[in-house]
Amino acid sequence: MTDFNPLRQLPCPGGYGKGDVFVLFGELFGRGYANGLVDEARRAGMTILGITVGRRESDGTLRPLTKDELAIAQESLGGKIINIPLEAGFDLDKSATGITPADQLKGIKSDGWEDAALDWTAIEESRKSGVERFTSALSSVMHELDALIPDSANVLFSHTMAGGIPRARVLMPVLNRVFKGTGDRYTPSESFWTSELGRLCAISFDEVTADTFQYLIDYSRLIRERVAASGGKVAYTAYGYHGCEVLVNGEYCWQTYTPYLQGWAKMRLEVIASEAWKKGINATVFNCPEIQTNSSALFLGVEISLYPLISALMKEGGGAVADGISKACQNLLKDDVALDDLLAAANAYLSNAIQEYFRDFSTWPLHNTAQQSSLMLASAGAMLDMNRDSKNIVCAELSREVFKAVGHLIFHTSWEPGAPVLWLNHDIVARQILASEQASEV
Ligand SMILES: NC(=O)c1ccc[n+]([C@@H]2O[C@H](COP(=O)([O-])OP(=O)(O)OC[C@H]3O[C@@H](n4cnc5c(N)ncnc54)[C@H](O)[C@@H]3O)[C@@H](O)[C@H]2O)c1
């Protein structure tokens, strides 16, 4: 278990500049965390390079991006994308007998999933085949990247990959009951996690969310050694999640979204960075605050801990920038709702006695309970309902502020991170928001 190690000081400017190379190891989506980091790399004048996970044809074949898809992706990234599919995981990879894990899930009904028994020999064969497919594609990707990275350039590899829910129809209704179910429709996350379906998800999450960071480090070894030998610096960053300190009753307090089933894979990611660090490799996992992105959309309630960021902005100094963000948030709320009502509702949830049990850092990640889950979902729903327009909400406004600030913090800290695992909590994120907005006003 990693010790809680928050970043408490704003970083000094990193040394990246023109001629240096930023490599995004994952795809870029409109509201995802990676945007903040890509913006920083662009601002520093770095050459930006990216990869694609590829696309699946209707018959399951994995293919590179088409010419049009590639042009759109490169335009949005602002750099060249190596068009060799790097989809991680193994849900659609065949075993020796030709069946995939997704095929095995096909016959399972959403009312009989608890007793489903999977063929684990076939799953292990699929896993191995997925790893071989991924690493062989990665080897080709690294060959192309090698040609694009000049000697003595500083290189920043940013790992964003997370996921691994097998693509099978049965899983969505089951997971919806785990993450969003109440009353009769609630399924405890532990019942799911200890079932064969849960075991398959655990292996798949490890593969996509954690092991891809190891492959990135391993397969870029030649680039790392060449660049280092010519005087350049190579850094690796990854986005983690391991709870986050936010303001509860006016004090910063570590809390977490529950049930975070990716938590075990995220701890494995931390171990990968720590092991690399021991070998002298500059690899750091940055544990980030909860925000709303494509990937977090399934987890209703994860966004509640985002609201106290507004209070953190005031606590860390306030001023015109904090007022501007508060005003923008207030304008998104219904006419009869004050921002303070939203903050009070978030605080009431975060300080509820039910949370105490989930606040033990050493037992993270914990499974949900019916009581905790129904409180979280009811509170989340009530707060979302305070927004005037469900498509334009306070969480989106705050998420943008967080991913921009986190991008800045990770970018500059990665130059001399000092540790393989760091937490970016609301205190440092709020201070960064205030500092960067003030800087842009000068
Ligand atoms: N959203 C949050 O609240 C939050 C909090 C802390 C950390 N993070 C982490 O930040 C990172 C970026 O996530 P995000 O929330 O910005 O969402 P996102 O949806 O923008 O990013 C998810 C990334 O995972 C990649 N990915 C998904 N499935 C993949 C697969 N099978 N193979 C290869 N790549 C795959 C995507 O290409 C994308 O780059 C993730 O590691 C996530 O766990 C998110």
Coordinates of C-alpha atoms and ligand atoms in Angstrom, one line a residue:
M1 CA 0.0 0.0 0.0
T2 CA 1.4 3.4 -1.0
D3 CA 1.7 6.1 1.7
F4 CA -0.6 9.1 1.2
N5 CA 1.8 11.6 -0.5
P6 CA 0.1 14.8 -1.5
L7 CA 1.8 17.5 -3.6
R8 CA 1.6 20.6 -1.4
Q9 CA 3.8 23.1 -3.3
L10 CA 3.1 24.5 -6.8
P11 CA 5.9 23.1 -9.1
C12 CA 8.7 25.3 -10.5
P13 CA 8.4 25.6 -14.3
G14 CA 9.7 22.4 -16.0
G15 CA 12.4 22.6 -18.6
Y16 CA 10.4 21.4 -21.7
G17 CA 10.4 23.5 -24.8
K18 CA 10.6 23.6 -28.6
G19 CA 12.2 20.5 -30.0
D20 CA 11.1 18.4 -27.1
V21 CA 8.5 15.7 -27.6
F22 CA 5.2 14.9 -25.8
V23 CA 3.7 11.5 -26.5
L24 CA 0.0 10.9 -25.5
F25 CA -0.4 7.2 -24.7
G26 CA -4.2 6.9 -25.1
E27 CA -6.8 8.7 -27.2
L28 CA -8.0 12.3 -26.6
F29 CA -11.7 12.9 -25.8
G30 CA -13.2 16.4 -25.6
R31 CA -13.6 16.5 -21.8
G32 CA -11.0 14.1 -20.6
Y33 CA -8.0 14.7 -18.3
A34 CA -5.5 14.5 -21.1
N35 CA -6.7 17.8 -22.6
G36 CA -5.0 19.7 -19.8
L37 CA -1.7 18.1 -20.4
V38 CA -1.8 18.4 -24.2
D39 CA -2.6 22.1 -23.8
E40 CA 0.5 22.5 -21.7
A41 CA 2.7 20.6 -24.1
R42 CA 1.4 22.8 -26.9
R43 CA 2.0 26.0 -24.9
A44 CA 5.6 24.9 -24.3
G45 CA 6.1 24.4 -28.1
M46 CA 6.7 20.7 -27.9
T47 CA 6.1 18.3 -30.8
I48 CA 3.0 16.3 -30.0
L49 CA 2.7 12.7 -31.0
G50 CA -0.1 10.3 -30.3
I51 CA -1.5 6.8 -30.7
T52 CA -4.9 5.3 -31.5
V53 CA -6.6 2.3 -29.9
G54 CA -8.0 1.5 -33.4
R55 CA -11.6 0.7 -34.2
R56 CA -13.6 -2.5 -34.3
E57 CA -15.4 -3.6 -37.5
S58 CA -18.9 -5.1 -37.0
D59 CA -17.3 -8.6 -37.4
G60 CA -14.9 -7.8 -34.5
T61 CA -11.8 -7.1 -36.5
L62 CA -9.5 -4.5 -35.1
R63 CA -8.5 -1.9 -37.7
P64 CA -6.4 1.3 -37.8
L65 CA -8.2 4.6 -38.3
T66 CA -9.5 5.5 -41.7
K67 CA -8.0 8.4 -43.5
D68 CA -10.9 10.7 -42.4
E69 CA -10.8 9.4 -38.8
L70 CA -7.1 9.9 -38.7
A71 CA -7.3 13.5 -40.0
I72 CA -10.0 14.4 -37.4
A73 CA -8.0 12.8 -34.5
Q74 CA -4.7 14.5 -35.6
E75 CA -6.5 17.8 -35.9
S76 CA -7.8 17.5 -32.4
L77 CA -4.5 16.4 -30.9
G78 CA -2.5 18.9 -32.9
G79 CA 0.1 16.3 -33.8
K80 CA 0.9 13.1 -35.7
I81 CA -0.8 9.9 -34.6
I82 CA 0.9 6.6 -35.2
N83 CA -2.0 4.7 -36.9
I84 CA -1.3 1.2 -35.5
P85 CA -4.2 0.0 -33.2
L86 CA -3.2 -0.2 -29.6
E87 CA -6.4 -1.4 -28.0
A88 CA -5.6 -3.0 -24.6
G89 CA -7.5 -5.8 -23.0
F90 CA -8.6 -9.2 -24.3
D91 CA -12.4 -9.3 -24.3
L92 CA -12.4 -9.8 -28.1
D93 CA -9.3 -12.0 -28.4
K94 CA -9.7 -15.6 -29.2
S95 CA -8.6 -18.6 -27.1
A96 CA -7.0 -21.7 -28.7
T97 CA -10.5 -23.0 -29.5
G98 CA -11.5 -19.8 -31.1
I99 CA -13.8 -18.3 -28.5
T100 CA -13.4 -14.9 -26.9
P101 CA -14.4 -13.8 -23.3
A102 CA -17.2 -11.7 -24.9
D103 CA -18.5 -14.9 -26.6
Q104 CA -18.5 -16.7 -23.3
L105 CA -20.6 -13.9 -21.8
K106 CA -23.1 -14.0 -24.7
G107 CA -25.3 -16.7 -23.3
I108 CA -25.5 -15.2 -19.8
K109 CA -28.8 -13.6 -18.9
S110 CA -29.0 -10.5 -16.7
D111 CA -31.1 -12.5 -14.1
G112 CA -28.8 -15.5 -13.9
W113 CA -25.3 -13.8 -14.0
E114 CA -24.5 -14.6 -10.3
D115 CA -24.2 -18.4 -11.1
A116 CA -22.4 -18.0 -14.4
A117 CA -19.4 -20.2 -14.7
L118 CA -16.6 -19.2 -17.2
D119 CA -14.0 -21.3 -18.9
W120 CA -10.9 -19.9 -17.2
T121 CA -8.4 -21.8 -19.4
A122 CA -9.9 -20.2 -22.4
I123 CA -9.9 -16.8 -20.7
E124 CA -6.2 -17.1 -19.8
E125 CA -5.4 -18.0 -23.5
S126 CA -7.3 -14.9 -24.6
R127 CA -5.5 -12.8 -22.1
K128 CA -2.1 -14.0 -23.4
S129 CA -3.2 -13.5 -26.9
G130 CA -4.4 -9.9 -26.1
V131 CA -1.0 -9.2 -24.5
E132 CA 0.8 -10.5 -27.5
R133 CA -1.4 -8.5 -29.9
F134 CA -0.9 -5.3 -27.9
T135 CA 2.8 -5.7 -27.3
S136 CA 3.6 -6.6 -30.9
A137 CA 1.6 -3.5 -32.1
L138 CA 3.4 -1.5 -29.4
S139 CA 6.8 -2.6 -30.7
S140 CA 5.9 -1.3 -34.2
V141 CA 4.6 2.0 -32.6
M142 CA 7.8 2.4 -30.7
H143 CA 9.8 1.8 -33.9
E144 CA 7.9 4.7 -35.6
L145 CA 8.2 6.9 -32.6
D146 CA 11.9 6.3 -32.4
A147 CA 12.3 7.8 -35.9
L148 CA 10.3 10.9 -34.8
I149 CA 12.2 11.6 -31.5
P150 CA 15.5 13.4 -32.1
D151 CA 18.6 12.8 -30.0
S152 CA 18.9 14.9 -26.9
A153 CA 15.2 15.9 -26.9
N154 CA 13.3 15.8 -23.6
V155 CA 10.5 13.4 -23.9
L156 CA 7.3 13.2 -21.8
F157 CA 5.2 10.0 -22.2
S158 CA 1.7 10.5 -20.8
H159 CA -0.3 7.3 -20.0
T160 CA -4.1 7.9 -19.9
M161 CA -5.4 4.4 -20.5
A162 CA -8.1 3.1 -18.2
G163 CA -11.1 0.8 -18.7
G164 CA -11.5 -2.8 -19.5
I165 CA -15.2 -3.5 -19.1
P166 CA -15.7 -6.5 -21.4
R167 CA -18.0 -5.7 -24.3
A168 CA -21.0 -8.0 -23.6
R169 CA -24.7 -7.1 -23.4
V170 CA -25.2 -8.7 -20.0
L171 CA -22.7 -6.4 -18.2
M172 CA -24.4 -3.0 -18.6
P173 CA -27.6 -3.9 -16.8
V174 CA -25.6 -5.7 -14.1
L175 CA -23.2 -2.8 -13.6
N176 CA -26.0 -0.3 -13.7
R177 CA -27.5 -2.1 -10.7
V178 CA -24.1 -2.0 -8.9
F179 CA -23.4 1.7 -9.6
K180 CA -26.8 3.2 -9.9
G181 CA -29.3 0.7 -8.4
T182 CA -31.5 1.5 -5.4
G183 CA -34.1 -0.6 -3.4
D184 CA -34.9 -3.8 -5.2
R185 CA -32.7 -2.8 -8.1
Y186 CA -29.5 -2.5 -6.0
T187 CA -26.7 -5.1 -6.3
P188 CA -23.9 -4.9 -3.8
S189 CA -20.6 -4.3 -5.6
E190 CA -19.1 -7.1 -3.5
S191 CA -21.6 -9.7 -4.9
F192 CA -20.6 -8.6 -8.4
W193 CA -16.8 -8.5 -7.6
T194 CA -16.7 -12.0 -6.1
S195 CA -18.7 -13.5 -9.0
E196 CA -17.0 -15.0 -12.1
L197 CA -18.1 -11.9 -14.1
G198 CA -16.4 -9.7 -11.5
R199 CA -13.2 -11.8 -11.5
L200 CA -13.1 -11.4 -15.3
C201 CA -13.5 -7.6 -14.9
A202 CA -10.7 -7.5 -12.3
I203 CA -8.2 -9.2 -14.7
S204 CA -9.3 -7.0 -17.6
F205 CA -9.0 -3.8 -15.5
D206 CA -5.5 -4.8 -14.4
E207 CA -4.6 -5.3 -18.0
V208 CA -6.0 -2.1 -19.5
T209 CA -5.6 0.3 -16.5
A210 CA -2.3 -0.8 -15.1
D211 CA -0.2 -3.2 -17.2
T212 CA -0.3 -1.0 -20.2
F213 CA 1.9 1.5 -18.2
Q214 CA 4.4 -1.3 -17.7
Y215 CA 4.4 -2.2 -21.4
L216 CA 4.9 1.5 -22.2
I217 CA 7.9 1.7 -19.9
D218 CA 9.4 -1.6 -21.2
Y219 CA 8.9 -1.0 -24.9
S220 CA 10.2 2.5 -24.9
R221 CA 13.5 1.4 -23.3
L222 CA 15.6 1.9 -26.4
I223 CA 14.2 5.4 -26.9
R224 CA 14.8 6.1 -23.3
E225 CA 18.4 4.9 -23.4
R226 CA 19.2 6.7 -26.7
V227 CA 17.7 10.0 -25.5
A228 CA 19.4 9.8 -22.1
A229 CA 22.8 9.0 -23.7
S230 CA 22.5 12.1 -25.8
G231 CA 21.6 14.4 -22.9
G232 CA 17.8 14.4 -23.0
K233 CA 15.4 13.6 -20.2
V234 CA 12.6 11.0 -20.3
A235 CA 9.6 11.2 -18.0
Y236 CA 6.5 9.0 -17.8
T237 CA 3.3 10.1 -16.1
A238 CA 0.0 8.2 -15.5
Y239 CA -3.3 9.3 -14.1
G240 CA -4.3 7.5 -10.9
Y241 CA -7.2 7.7 -8.5
H242 CA -6.9 6.8 -4.8
G243 CA -9.3 9.2 -3.1
C244 CA -8.9 12.9 -2.8
E245 CA -8.8 15.5 -0.1
V246 CA -11.7 18.0 -0.4
L247 CA -13.2 20.5 2.0
V248 CA -15.6 18.9 4.5
N249 CA -16.9 21.2 7.2
G250 CA -14.2 23.7 6.2
E251 CA -11.3 21.3 6.6
Y252 CA -9.5 19.3 3.9
C253 CA -10.4 15.7 4.4
W254 CA -9.5 12.5 2.4
Q255 CA -12.6 10.9 0.9
T256 CA -13.4 8.6 -1.9
Y257 CA -16.0 7.5 -4.4
T258 CA -17.4 4.1 -3.5
P259 CA -17.5 1.5 -5.1
Y260 CA -14.4 2.2 -7.1
L261 CA -13.9 -1.2 -8.7
Q262 CA -10.9 0.0 -10.7
G263 CA -9.2 0.7 -7.4
W264 CA -7.1 -2.5 -7.3
A265 CA -5.9 -1.8 -10.8
K266 CA -5.0 1.8 -9.8
M267 CA -2.9 0.5 -6.9
R268 CA -1.2 -1.9 -9.3
L269 CA -0.4 1.2 -11.4
E270 CA 1.2 2.8 -8.4
V271 CA 3.3 -0.3 -7.8
I272 CA 4.5 -0.3 -11.5
A273 CA 5.6 3.4 -11.1
S274 CA 7.3 2.6 -7.7
E275 CA 9.2 -0.4 -9.2
A276 CA 10.3 1.6 -12.2
W277 CA 11.4 4.4 -9.9
K278 CA 13.7 2.0 -8.0
K279 CA 15.4 1.3 -11.4
G280 CA 16.1 5.0 -11.9
I281 CA 13.2 5.6 -14.3
N282 CA 11.3 8.9 -13.9
A283 CA 7.7 7.4 -13.8
T284 CA 5.0 9.0 -11.6
V285 CA 1.4 8.2 -11.0
F286 CA -0.6 11.4 -10.2
N287 CA -3.7 10.6 -8.2
C288 CA -6.3 13.1 -9.4
P289 CA -9.6 14.5 -8.2
E290 CA -13.0 13.2 -9.3
I291 CA -14.2 14.9 -12.4
Q292 CA -16.9 14.3 -15.0
T293 CA -15.5 12.7 -18.2
N294 CA -16.6 10.1 -20.8
S295 CA -15.0 7.5 -18.5
S296 CA -16.7 8.6 -15.3
A297 CA -20.2 8.9 -16.7
L298 CA -21.2 5.5 -15.4
F299 CA -20.4 6.4 -11.8
L300 CA -23.3 8.7 -10.7
G301 CA -22.2 10.3 -7.4
V302 CA -18.5 10.5 -8.3
E303 CA -19.1 14.2 -9.1
I304 CA -20.3 15.2 -5.6
S305 CA -16.8 15.7 -4.3
L306 CA -16.2 18.2 -7.1
Y307 CA -18.5 20.8 -5.7
P308 CA -16.4 21.8 -2.7
L309 CA -13.7 22.9 -5.1
I310 CA -15.6 26.2 -5.1
S311 CA -15.1 26.5 -1.3
A312 CA -11.4 25.5 -1.8
L313 CA -11.0 28.4 -4.2
M314 CA -12.2 30.8 -1.5
K315 CA -10.1 29.2 1.2
E316 CA -6.9 29.4 -0.9
G317 CA -7.3 33.1 -1.4
G318 CA -10.5 33.8 -3.4
G319 CA -10.4 37.0 -5.4
A320 CA -11.6 37.8 -8.9
V321 CA -10.9 34.4 -10.4
A322 CA -12.7 32.5 -7.7
D323 CA -15.6 34.9 -7.9
G324 CA -15.7 34.5 -11.7
I325 CA -15.9 30.7 -11.4
S326 CA -18.6 30.9 -8.7
K327 CA -20.6 33.3 -10.8
A328 CA -20.4 31.0 -13.8
C329 CA -21.6 28.1 -11.7
Q330 CA -24.4 30.2 -10.1
N331 CA -25.6 31.1 -13.6
L332 CA -26.0 27.4 -14.4
L333 CA -28.4 26.8 -11.5
K334 CA -32.1 27.2 -11.5
D335 CA -33.4 30.7 -10.5
D336 CA -34.5 29.6 -7.1
V337 CA -31.3 27.8 -6.2
A338 CA -28.3 29.6 -4.7
L339 CA -24.8 28.3 -5.1
D340 CA -24.6 28.0 -1.3
D341 CA -27.5 25.6 -1.4
L342 CA -25.5 23.3 -3.7
L343 CA -22.4 23.6 -1.5
A344 CA -24.5 22.9 1.6
A345 CA -26.0 19.8 0.0
A346 CA -22.6 18.5 -1.0
N347 CA -21.2 19.2 2.5
A348 CA -24.2 17.5 4.1
Y349 CA -23.5 14.4 2.0
L350 CA -19.7 14.4 2.5
S351 CA -20.0 14.9 6.3
N352 CA -22.8 12.4 6.8
A353 CA -21.9 9.8 9.5
I354 CA -22.3 7.0 6.9
Q355 CA -19.1 8.3 5.3
E356 CA -16.9 7.6 8.3
Y357 CA -16.5 3.9 7.5
F358 CA -15.4 4.7 4.0
R359 CA -12.7 7.3 5.1
D360 CA -10.1 4.7 6.1
F361 CA -7.3 5.2 3.7
S362 CA -5.7 1.8 4.7
T363 CA -8.8 -0.2 3.7
W364 CA -9.4 1.4 0.3
P365 CA -11.1 0.5 -2.0
L366 CA -14.2 -0.6 -0.1
H367 CA -17.4 -2.1 -1.5
N368 CA -20.7 -0.2 -1.3
T369 CA -23.5 -0.8 1.1
A370 CA -27.2 -0.3 0.4
Q371 CA -27.4 2.6 2.8
Q372 CA -24.3 4.4 1.4
S373 CA -25.3 3.8 -2.1
S374 CA -28.9 5.1 -1.7
L375 CA -27.6 8.2 0.1
M376 CA -25.1 8.9 -2.6
L377 CA -27.5 8.4 -5.5
A378 CA -30.3 10.5 -3.9
S379 CA -27.8 13.3 -3.0
A380 CA -26.2 13.2 -6.5
G381 CA -29.7 13.3 -8.2
A382 CA -30.9 16.2 -6.0
M383 CA -27.7 18.2 -6.8
L384 CA -27.9 17.5 -10.5
D385 CA -31.5 18.6 -10.4
M386 CA -30.4 22.1 -9.2
N387 CA -29.0 22.8 -12.6
R388 CA -31.1 24.7 -15.0
D389 CA -30.2 22.6 -18.0
S390 CA -29.1 19.0 -17.6
K391 CA -26.8 19.3 -20.6
N392 CA -24.9 22.3 -19.2
I393 CA -24.1 21.7 -15.6
V394 CA -21.9 23.0 -12.8
C395 CA -19.8 19.8 -12.8
A396 CA -18.8 20.3 -16.4
E397 CA -17.6 23.9 -15.6
L398 CA -15.6 22.7 -12.6
S399 CA -14.3 19.6 -14.4
R400 CA -12.8 21.9 -17.0
E401 CA -11.1 24.0 -14.4
V402 CA -9.7 20.9 -12.7
F403 CA -8.3 19.2 -15.9
K404 CA -6.6 22.5 -16.9
A405 CA -5.0 22.9 -13.4
V406 CA -4.1 19.2 -13.2
G407 CA -2.5 19.4 -16.7
H408 CA -0.3 22.3 -15.5
L409 CA 0.6 20.5 -12.2
I410 CA 1.5 17.2 -13.9
F411 CA 3.4 18.8 -16.8
H412 CA 5.7 20.9 -14.6
T413 CA 6.0 18.4 -11.7
S414 CA 7.0 15.6 -14.1
W415 CA 10.3 17.4 -14.8
E416 CA 11.5 16.7 -11.2
P417 CA 8.6 14.7 -9.6
G418 CA 10.6 13.6 -6.5
A419 CA 8.3 10.5 -6.0
P420 CA 6.6 7.8 -8.0
V421 CA 3.1 8.4 -6.5
L422 CA 1.6 11.8 -5.8
W423 CA -1.9 13.1 -4.9
L424 CA -3.3 16.2 -6.4
N425 CA -5.9 17.3 -3.9
H426 CA -8.3 20.2 -3.9
D427 CA -5.9 22.5 -2.1
I428 CA -3.2 22.4 -4.7
V429 CA -5.6 22.3 -7.6
A430 CA -7.4 25.4 -6.2
R431 CA -4.1 27.2 -5.8
Q432 CA -3.1 26.3 -9.3
I433 CA -6.4 27.6 -10.7
L434 CA -5.9 30.9 -8.9
A435 CA -2.3 31.2 -9.9
S436 CA -2.7 30.4 -13.6
E437 CA -5.7 32.7 -14.0
Q438 CA -3.8 35.5 -12.3
A439 CA -0.8 34.9 -14.5
S440 CA -3.0 35.1 -17.7
E441 CA -4.4 38.4 -16.5
V442 CA -0.9 40.0 -16.4
Ligands
LIG1 N1 -12.6 11.1 -14.4 C1 -12.1 11.0 -13.2 O1 -12.8 11.4 -12.2 C2 -10.7 10.5 -12.9 C3 -10.1 10.7 -11.7 C4 -8.8 10.3 -11.5 C5 -8.1 9.7 -12.5 N2 -8.7 9.5 -13.7 C6 -7.9 8.9 -14.8 O2 -7.6 9.8 -15.8 C7 -7.3 9.0 -17.0 C8 -8.1 9.6 -18.1 O3 -9.5 9.3 -17.9 P1 -10.6 10.4 -18.1 O4 -11.5 10.3 -16.9 O5 -10.0 11.7 -18.5 O6 -11.5 9.8 -19.3 P2 -11.3 9.6 -20.9 O7 -12.4 8.8 -21.3 O8 -11.0 10.9 -21.6 O9 -9.9 8.8 -21.0 C9 -9.8 7.4 -21.0 C10 -8.6 6.9 -21.7 O10 -8.5 5.5 -21.7 C11 -8.2 5.0 -23.0 N3 -8.8 3.7 -23.1 C12 -10.0 3.3 -22.8 N4 -10.2 1.9 -23.0 C13 -9.0 1.5 -23.6 C14 -8.5 0.3 -24.1 N5 -9.2 -0.8 -24.1 N6 -7.2 0.3 -24.6 C15 -6.4 1.4 -24.6 N7 -6.9 2.6 -24.1 C16 -8.1 2.6 -23.6 C17 -8.9 6.1 -23.9 O11 -8.3 6.0 -25.2 C18 -8.6 7.4 -23.2 O12 -7.3 7.9 -23.5 C19 -7.7 7.6 -16.7 O13 -6.5 6.9 -16.3 C20 -8.6 7.7 -15.5 O14 -8.7 6.6 -14.7 C21 -10.0 10.0 -14.0

